[in-house]
Amino acid sequence: MAEQRAWVRMPSGKRLDLLNPTPFDWDDADLALGLARTYRWGGHSAWPLPLSVAQHSITVMLLQRAALGGRVDPLLELRELLHDAEEGLLGFDALSVIKPFLGDGFRALTQRLEQAVFLRYGLPSWTPFDHARHKRADRLAAASEAVHVAGWSHEEVRRTLKIQAAVLQGDPLTAVYGGLPWEPWPPALACERFLAELNRLMALMQTQGA
């Protein structure tokens, strides 16, 4: 039987085999656009637009910065910004509760994509401590999005969604970008802002490494 392939043509013209990815199969703008067009919460939203993974990723990055007392560590922030990058390459953000039903094959596929992302951007592997700290920020974002974006009640977040993190009232994005708190950005804007953050962090890393 012929070797299996799952090709995706990127807007840049590059092509990515989802089953055998390499770090050279996309450019930064491809990734930013993919994340801006990949939606959380199954694409459902109490707003006119759904919430993109790109916007969520910036939120988690800012929450992690706040947890560190405002200290900016470009490498750690880049890893936070890219924590869901494989979803932008795949074009799919599976609801966490259905992931076990997708099986080991799907888990292996997403892990290969994540490894390619980490290689491309020179990201260190998660330590147990770092990953636990990341998950606190990720769950804080999820609980807040569930109420302010998806329309769940505080009680439903705890009892139905089983998310025990606090629900923020203020949106960490508004201090940086303005706009209405928790309003999902249009895909083009989410792409632009994600790519700007990615470029900023990579430039800082290059400056520190010079």
PDB file of C-alpha atoms in Angstrom:
ATOM      1  CA  MET A   1       0.000   0.000   0.000  1.00  0.00           C
ATOM      2  CA  ALA A   2       1.290   3.475  -0.850  1.00  0.00           C
ATOM      3  CA  GLU A   3       2.673   5.573   1.987  1.00  0.00           C
ATOM      4  CA  GLN A   4      -0.063   7.706   3.529  1.00  0.00           C
ATOM      5  CA  ARG A   5       0.113  11.467   3.107  1.00  0.00           C
ATOM      6  CA  ALA A   6      -2.096  14.328   4.280  1.00  0.00           C
ATOM      7  CA  TRP A   7      -0.976  17.397   2.378  1.00  0.00           C
ATOM      8  CA  VAL A   8      -2.048  20.944   3.186  1.00  0.00           C
ATOM      9  CA  ARG A   9      -1.150  23.803   0.838  1.00  0.00           C
ATOM     10  CA  MET A  10      -0.241  26.903   2.815  1.00  0.00           C
ATOM     11  CA  PRO A  11      -1.119  30.461   1.690  1.00  0.00           C
ATOM     12  CA  SER A  12       2.618  31.087   1.229  1.00  0.00           C
ATOM     13  CA  GLY A  13       2.756  28.271  -1.315  1.00  0.00           C
ATOM     14  CA  LYS A  14       4.555  25.893   1.017  1.00  0.00           C
ATOM     15  CA  ARG A  15       3.058  22.484   1.637  1.00  0.00           C
ATOM     16  CA  LEU A  16       2.740  20.610   4.897  1.00  0.00           C
ATOM     17  CA  ASP A  17       2.267  16.872   5.301  1.00  0.00           C
ATOM     18  CA  LEU A  18       0.291  16.645   8.532  1.00  0.00           C
ATOM     19  CA  LEU A  19       1.428  13.049   9.010  1.00  0.00           C
ATOM     20  CA  ASN A  20       5.118  13.819   8.539  1.00  0.00           C
ATOM     21  CA  PRO A  21       5.675  17.515   9.354  1.00  0.00           C
ATOM     22  CA  THR A  22       9.011  19.294   9.313  1.00  0.00           C
ATOM     23  CA  PRO A  23       9.869  22.729  10.761  1.00  0.00           C
ATOM     24  CA  PHE A  24      10.283  24.129   7.227  1.00  0.00           C
ATOM     25  CA  ASP A  25       6.770  23.456   5.917  1.00  0.00           C
ATOM     26  CA  TRP A  26       5.132  26.796   6.783  1.00  0.00           C
ATOM     27  CA  ASP A  27       6.082  30.406   7.333  1.00  0.00           C
ATOM     28  CA  ASP A  28       5.091  32.617  10.250  1.00  0.00           C
ATOM     29  CA  ALA A  29       2.256  34.283   8.367  1.00  0.00           C
ATOM     30  CA  ASP A  30       0.806  30.860   7.481  1.00  0.00           C
ATOM     31  CA  LEU A  31       0.734  29.928  11.151  1.00  0.00           C
ATOM     32  CA  ALA A  32      -0.773  33.243  12.248  1.00  0.00           C
ATOM     33  CA  LEU A  33      -3.540  32.974   9.657  1.00  0.00           C
ATOM     34  CA  GLY A  34      -4.230  29.347  10.525  1.00  0.00           C
ATOM     35  CA  LEU A  35      -4.633  30.190  14.207  1.00  0.00           C
ATOM     36  CA  ALA A  36      -6.792  33.218  13.400  1.00  0.00           C
ATOM     37  CA  ARG A  37      -9.126  30.967  11.392  1.00  0.00           C
ATOM     38  CA  THR A  38      -9.234  28.162  13.955  1.00  0.00           C
ATOM     39  CA  TYR A  39     -11.923  28.641  16.577  1.00  0.00           C
ATOM     40  CA  ARG A  40     -12.343  27.707  20.201  1.00  0.00           C
ATOM     41  CA  TRP A  41     -15.502  26.423  21.827  1.00  0.00           C
ATOM     42  CA  GLY A  42     -16.495  24.510  18.715  1.00  0.00           C
ATOM     43  CA  GLY A  43     -16.904  27.804  16.869  1.00  0.00           C
ATOM     44  CA  HIS A  44     -19.850  28.794  19.071  1.00  0.00           C
ATOM     45  CA  SER A  45     -20.025  32.268  20.551  1.00  0.00           C
ATOM     46  CA  ALA A  46     -22.401  34.674  22.235  1.00  0.00           C
ATOM     47  CA  TRP A  47     -20.830  37.367  20.027  1.00  0.00           C
ATOM     48  CA  PRO A  48     -21.274  37.842  16.270  1.00  0.00           C
ATOM     49  CA  LEU A  49     -17.850  36.228  15.748  1.00  0.00           C
ATOM     50  CA  PRO A  50     -16.269  33.128  17.318  1.00  0.00           C
ATOM     51  CA  LEU A  51     -13.075  33.306  19.343  1.00  0.00           C
ATOM     52  CA  SER A  52      -9.901  32.378  17.495  1.00  0.00           C
ATOM     53  CA  VAL A  53      -7.062  30.326  18.906  1.00  0.00           C
ATOM     54  CA  ALA A  54      -4.786  33.233  17.927  1.00  0.00           C
ATOM     55  CA  GLN A  55      -6.600  35.606  20.284  1.00  0.00           C
ATOM     56  CA  HIS A  56      -6.724  32.995  23.039  1.00  0.00           C
ATOM     57  CA  SER A  57      -2.975  32.431  22.693  1.00  0.00           C
ATOM     58  CA  ILE A  58      -2.203  36.111  23.246  1.00  0.00           C
ATOM     59  CA  THR A  59      -4.512  36.113  26.282  1.00  0.00           C
ATOM     60  CA  VAL A  60      -2.666  33.180  27.843  1.00  0.00           C
ATOM     61  CA  MET A  61       0.669  34.845  27.165  1.00  0.00           C
ATOM     62  CA  LEU A  62      -0.450  38.022  28.941  1.00  0.00           C
ATOM     63  CA  LEU A  63      -1.905  36.079  31.873  1.00  0.00           C
ATOM     64  CA  GLN A  64       1.378  34.260  32.290  1.00  0.00           C
ATOM     65  CA  ARG A  65       3.241  37.581  32.206  1.00  0.00           C
ATOM     66  CA  ALA A  66       0.971  38.915  34.944  1.00  0.00           C
ATOM     67  CA  ALA A  67       1.571  35.763  37.005  1.00  0.00           C
ATOM     68  CA  LEU A  68       5.305  36.454  36.758  1.00  0.00           C
ATOM     69  CA  GLY A  69       4.823  39.968  38.096  1.00  0.00           C
ATOM     70  CA  GLY A  70       5.009  41.642  34.701  1.00  0.00           C
ATOM     71  CA  ARG A  71       8.443  40.220  33.899  1.00  0.00           C
ATOM     72  CA  VAL A  72       8.969  39.676  30.175  1.00  0.00           C
ATOM     73  CA  ASP A  73      10.948  36.550  29.292  1.00  0.00           C
ATOM     74  CA  PRO A  74      10.870  36.323  25.468  1.00  0.00           C
ATOM     75  CA  LEU A  75      11.508  32.580  25.312  1.00  0.00           C
ATOM     76  CA  LEU A  76       8.855  31.724  27.892  1.00  0.00           C
ATOM     77  CA  GLU A  77       6.379  34.138  26.314  1.00  0.00           C
ATOM     78  CA  LEU A  78       7.029  32.653  22.882  1.00  0.00           C
ATOM     79  CA  ARG A  79       6.262  29.195  24.210  1.00  0.00           C
ATOM     80  CA  GLU A  80       3.021  30.499  25.705  1.00  0.00           C
ATOM     81  CA  LEU A  81       2.095  32.244  22.465  1.00  0.00           C
ATOM     82  CA  LEU A  82       2.702  29.020  20.534  1.00  0.00           C
ATOM     83  CA  HIS A  83       1.194  26.603  23.033  1.00  0.00           C
ATOM     84  CA  ASP A  84      -1.649  25.725  20.639  1.00  0.00           C
ATOM     85  CA  ALA A  85       0.262  26.310  17.401  1.00  0.00           C
ATOM     86  CA  GLU A  86      -0.340  22.781  16.117  1.00  0.00           C
ATOM     87  CA  GLU A  87      -4.069  23.594  16.017  1.00  0.00           C
ATOM     88  CA  GLY A  88      -3.406  26.359  13.506  1.00  0.00           C
ATOM     89  CA  LEU A  89      -1.496  23.958  11.261  1.00  0.00           C
ATOM     90  CA  LEU A  90      -4.214  21.336  11.597  1.00  0.00           C
ATOM     91  CA  GLY A  91      -7.070  23.851  11.365  1.00  0.00           C
ATOM     92  CA  PHE A  92      -8.920  22.162  14.221  1.00  0.00           C
ATOM     93  CA  ASP A  93      -9.273  22.812  17.949  1.00  0.00           C
ATOM     94  CA  ALA A  94     -10.949  19.743  19.409  1.00  0.00           C
ATOM     95  CA  LEU A  95     -13.053  20.270  22.503  1.00  0.00           C
ATOM     96  CA  SER A  96     -11.045  18.782  25.353  1.00  0.00           C
ATOM     97  CA  VAL A  97     -13.773  16.327  26.342  1.00  0.00           C
ATOM     98  CA  ILE A  98     -13.827  14.676  22.908  1.00  0.00           C
ATOM     99  CA  LYS A  99     -10.061  14.288  22.533  1.00  0.00           C
ATOM    100  CA  PRO A 100     -10.024  10.847  24.229  1.00  0.00           C
ATOM    101  CA  PHE A 101     -12.545   9.626  21.652  1.00  0.00           C
ATOM    102  CA  LEU A 102     -10.274  10.666  18.772  1.00  0.00           C
ATOM    103  CA  GLY A 103      -7.803   8.016  19.794  1.00  0.00           C
ATOM    104  CA  ASP A 104      -4.082   7.455  19.877  1.00  0.00           C
ATOM    105  CA  GLY A 105      -3.631   8.276  16.194  1.00  0.00           C
ATOM    106  CA  PHE A 106      -4.914  11.816  16.656  1.00  0.00           C
ATOM    107  CA  ARG A 107      -2.762  12.241  19.769  1.00  0.00           C
ATOM    108  CA  ALA A 108       0.319  11.124  17.869  1.00  0.00           C
ATOM    109  CA  LEU A 109      -0.488  13.463  14.965  1.00  0.00           C
ATOM    110  CA  THR A 110      -0.813  16.520  17.210  1.00  0.00           C
ATOM    111  CA  GLN A 111       2.370  15.585  19.081  1.00  0.00           C
ATOM    112  CA  ARG A 112       4.336  15.419  15.819  1.00  0.00           C
ATOM    113  CA  LEU A 113       3.028  18.839  14.829  1.00  0.00           C
ATOM    114  CA  GLU A 114       3.909  20.255  18.245  1.00  0.00           C
ATOM    115  CA  GLN A 115       7.427  18.829  17.984  1.00  0.00           C
ATOM    116  CA  ALA A 116       7.865  20.479  14.576  1.00  0.00           C
ATOM    117  CA  VAL A 117       6.735  23.818  16.066  1.00  0.00           C
ATOM    118  CA  PHE A 118       9.127  23.521  19.003  1.00  0.00           C
ATOM    119  CA  LEU A 119      12.000  22.710  16.645  1.00  0.00           C
ATOM    120  CA  ARG A 120      11.254  25.594  14.289  1.00  0.00           C
ATOM    121  CA  TYR A 121      11.100  28.214  17.036  1.00  0.00           C
ATOM    122  CA  GLY A 122      13.767  26.770  19.332  1.00  0.00           C
ATOM    123  CA  LEU A 123      11.390  26.225  22.234  1.00  0.00           C
ATOM    124  CA  PRO A 124      12.443  24.191  25.274  1.00  0.00           C
ATOM    125  CA  SER A 125      10.320  21.205  26.239  1.00  0.00           C
ATOM    126  CA  TRP A 126       7.858  21.726  29.059  1.00  0.00           C
ATOM    127  CA  THR A 127       9.133  20.846  32.503  1.00  0.00           C
ATOM    128  CA  PRO A 128       6.454  19.580  34.914  1.00  0.00           C
ATOM    129  CA  PHE A 129       6.674  22.860  36.853  1.00  0.00           C
ATOM    130  CA  ASP A 130       6.451  25.064  33.747  1.00  0.00           C
ATOM    131  CA  HIS A 131       3.586  23.037  32.303  1.00  0.00           C
ATOM    132  CA  ALA A 132       1.611  23.219  35.545  1.00  0.00           C
ATOM    133  CA  ARG A 133       2.116  26.998  35.612  1.00  0.00           C
ATOM    134  CA  HIS A 134       1.054  27.211  31.970  1.00  0.00           C
ATOM    135  CA  LYS A 135      -2.088  25.184  32.640  1.00  0.00           C
ATOM    136  CA  ARG A 136      -3.114  27.584  35.399  1.00  0.00           C
ATOM    137  CA  ALA A 137      -3.053  30.469  32.919  1.00  0.00           C
ATOM    138  CA  ASP A 138      -4.746  28.367  30.229  1.00  0.00           C
ATOM    139  CA  ARG A 139      -7.565  27.327  32.567  1.00  0.00           C
ATOM    140  CA  LEU A 140      -7.995  30.888  33.804  1.00  0.00           C
ATOM    141  CA  ALA A 141      -8.428  31.979  30.191  1.00  0.00           C
ATOM    142  CA  ALA A 142     -10.796  29.067  29.500  1.00  0.00           C
ATOM    143  CA  ALA A 143     -13.031  29.787  32.489  1.00  0.00           C
ATOM    144  CA  SER A 144     -13.237  33.464  31.572  1.00  0.00           C
ATOM    145  CA  GLU A 145     -13.901  32.754  27.885  1.00  0.00           C
ATOM    146  CA  ALA A 146     -16.599  30.257  28.820  1.00  0.00           C
ATOM    147  CA  VAL A 147     -18.576  32.978  30.591  1.00  0.00           C
ATOM    148  CA  HIS A 148     -17.756  36.087  28.585  1.00  0.00           C
ATOM    149  CA  VAL A 149     -17.475  34.586  25.093  1.00  0.00           C
ATOM    150  CA  ALA A 150     -19.364  31.293  24.977  1.00  0.00           C
ATOM    151  CA  GLY A 151     -22.194  32.374  27.281  1.00  0.00           C
ATOM    152  CA  TRP A 152     -21.976  29.797  30.092  1.00  0.00           C
ATOM    153  CA  SER A 153     -22.885  30.865  33.617  1.00  0.00           C
ATOM    154  CA  HIS A 154     -20.347  30.862  36.434  1.00  0.00           C
ATOM    155  CA  GLU A 155     -22.108  27.892  37.993  1.00  0.00           C
ATOM    156  CA  GLU A 156     -22.143  25.970  34.710  1.00  0.00           C
ATOM    157  CA  VAL A 157     -18.422  26.523  34.289  1.00  0.00           C
ATOM    158  CA  ARG A 158     -17.826  24.750  37.604  1.00  0.00           C
ATOM    159  CA  ARG A 159     -20.517  22.072  37.526  1.00  0.00           C
ATOM    160  CA  THR A 160     -20.998  21.325  33.817  1.00  0.00           C
ATOM    161  CA  LEU A 161     -17.630  22.174  32.260  1.00  0.00           C
ATOM    162  CA  LYS A 162     -15.692  21.069  35.367  1.00  0.00           C
ATOM    163  CA  ILE A 163     -13.367  24.091  35.156  1.00  0.00           C
ATOM    164  CA  GLN A 164     -12.472  25.163  38.680  1.00  0.00           C
ATOM    165  CA  ALA A 165     -10.408  28.228  37.774  1.00  0.00           C
ATOM    166  CA  ALA A 166     -11.649  31.708  38.640  1.00  0.00           C
ATOM    167  CA  VAL A 167     -13.541  33.776  36.088  1.00  0.00           C
ATOM    168  CA  LEU A 168     -11.884  37.096  35.313  1.00  0.00           C
ATOM    169  CA  GLN A 169     -14.040  40.161  34.871  1.00  0.00           C
ATOM    170  CA  GLY A 170     -11.406  42.284  33.157  1.00  0.00           C
ATOM    171  CA  ASP A 171      -9.992  41.229  29.801  1.00  0.00           C
ATOM    172  CA  PRO A 172      -6.172  41.388  29.789  1.00  0.00           C
ATOM    173  CA  LEU A 173      -6.247  42.230  26.082  1.00  0.00           C
ATOM    174  CA  THR A 174      -8.051  45.558  26.463  1.00  0.00           C
ATOM    175  CA  ALA A 175      -5.117  47.187  28.272  1.00  0.00           C
ATOM    176  CA  VAL A 176      -2.947  46.478  25.244  1.00  0.00           C
ATOM    177  CA  TYR A 177      -5.354  46.686  22.309  1.00  0.00           C
ATOM    178  CA  GLY A 178      -8.427  48.541  23.555  1.00  0.00           C
ATOM    179  CA  GLY A 179     -11.833  47.498  22.289  1.00  0.00           C
ATOM    180  CA  LEU A 180     -14.686  45.829  24.134  1.00  0.00           C
ATOM    181  CA  PRO A 181     -13.700  43.334  26.828  1.00  0.00           C
ATOM    182  CA  TRP A 182     -13.825  39.724  25.619  1.00  0.00           C
ATOM    183  CA  GLU A 183     -15.053  40.601  22.142  1.00  0.00           C
ATOM    184  CA  PRO A 184     -13.644  38.142  19.575  1.00  0.00           C
ATOM    185  CA  TRP A 185     -11.487  39.763  16.917  1.00  0.00           C
ATOM    186  CA  PRO A 186     -12.123  39.352  13.177  1.00  0.00           C
ATOM    187  CA  PRO A 187      -9.744  36.791  11.630  1.00  0.00           C
ATOM    188  CA  ALA A 188      -7.676  39.388   9.756  1.00  0.00           C
ATOM    189  CA  LEU A 189      -7.122  41.397  12.939  1.00  0.00           C
ATOM    190  CA  ALA A 190      -6.329  38.307  15.011  1.00  0.00           C
ATOM    191  CA  CYS A 191      -3.809  37.249  12.364  1.00  0.00           C
ATOM    192  CA  GLU A 192      -2.160  40.677  12.317  1.00  0.00           C
ATOM    193  CA  ARG A 193      -1.865  40.911  16.097  1.00  0.00           C
ATOM    194  CA  PHE A 194      -0.628  37.346  16.551  1.00  0.00           C
ATOM    195  CA  LEU A 195       2.011  37.795  13.863  1.00  0.00           C
ATOM    196  CA  ALA A 196       3.128  41.084  15.433  1.00  0.00           C
ATOM    197  CA  GLU A 197       3.566  39.361  18.811  1.00  0.00           C
ATOM    198  CA  LEU A 198       5.454  36.496  17.200  1.00  0.00           C
ATOM    199  CA  ASN A 199       7.791  38.884  15.380  1.00  0.00           C
ATOM    200  CA  ARG A 200       8.314  40.980  18.515  1.00  0.00           C
ATOM    201  CA  LEU A 201       9.324  37.994  20.617  1.00  0.00           C
ATOM    202  CA  MET A 202      11.604  36.539  17.968  1.00  0.00           C
ATOM    203  CA  ALA A 203      13.338  39.904  17.579  1.00  0.00           C
ATOM    204  CA  LEU A 204      13.840  40.131  21.351  1.00  0.00           C
ATOM    205  CA  MET A 205      15.340  36.650  21.389  1.00  0.00           C
ATOM    206  CA  GLN A 206      17.729  37.559  18.595  1.00  0.00           C
ATOM    207  CA  THR A 207      18.760  40.725  20.447  1.00  0.00           C
ATOM    208  CA  GLN A 208      19.434  38.794  23.633  1.00  0.00           C
ATOM    209  CA  GLY A 209      21.391  36.181  21.724  1.00  0.00           C
ATOM    210  CA  ALA A 210      23.552  38.750  19.901  1.00  0.00           C
TER     211      ALA A 210
END
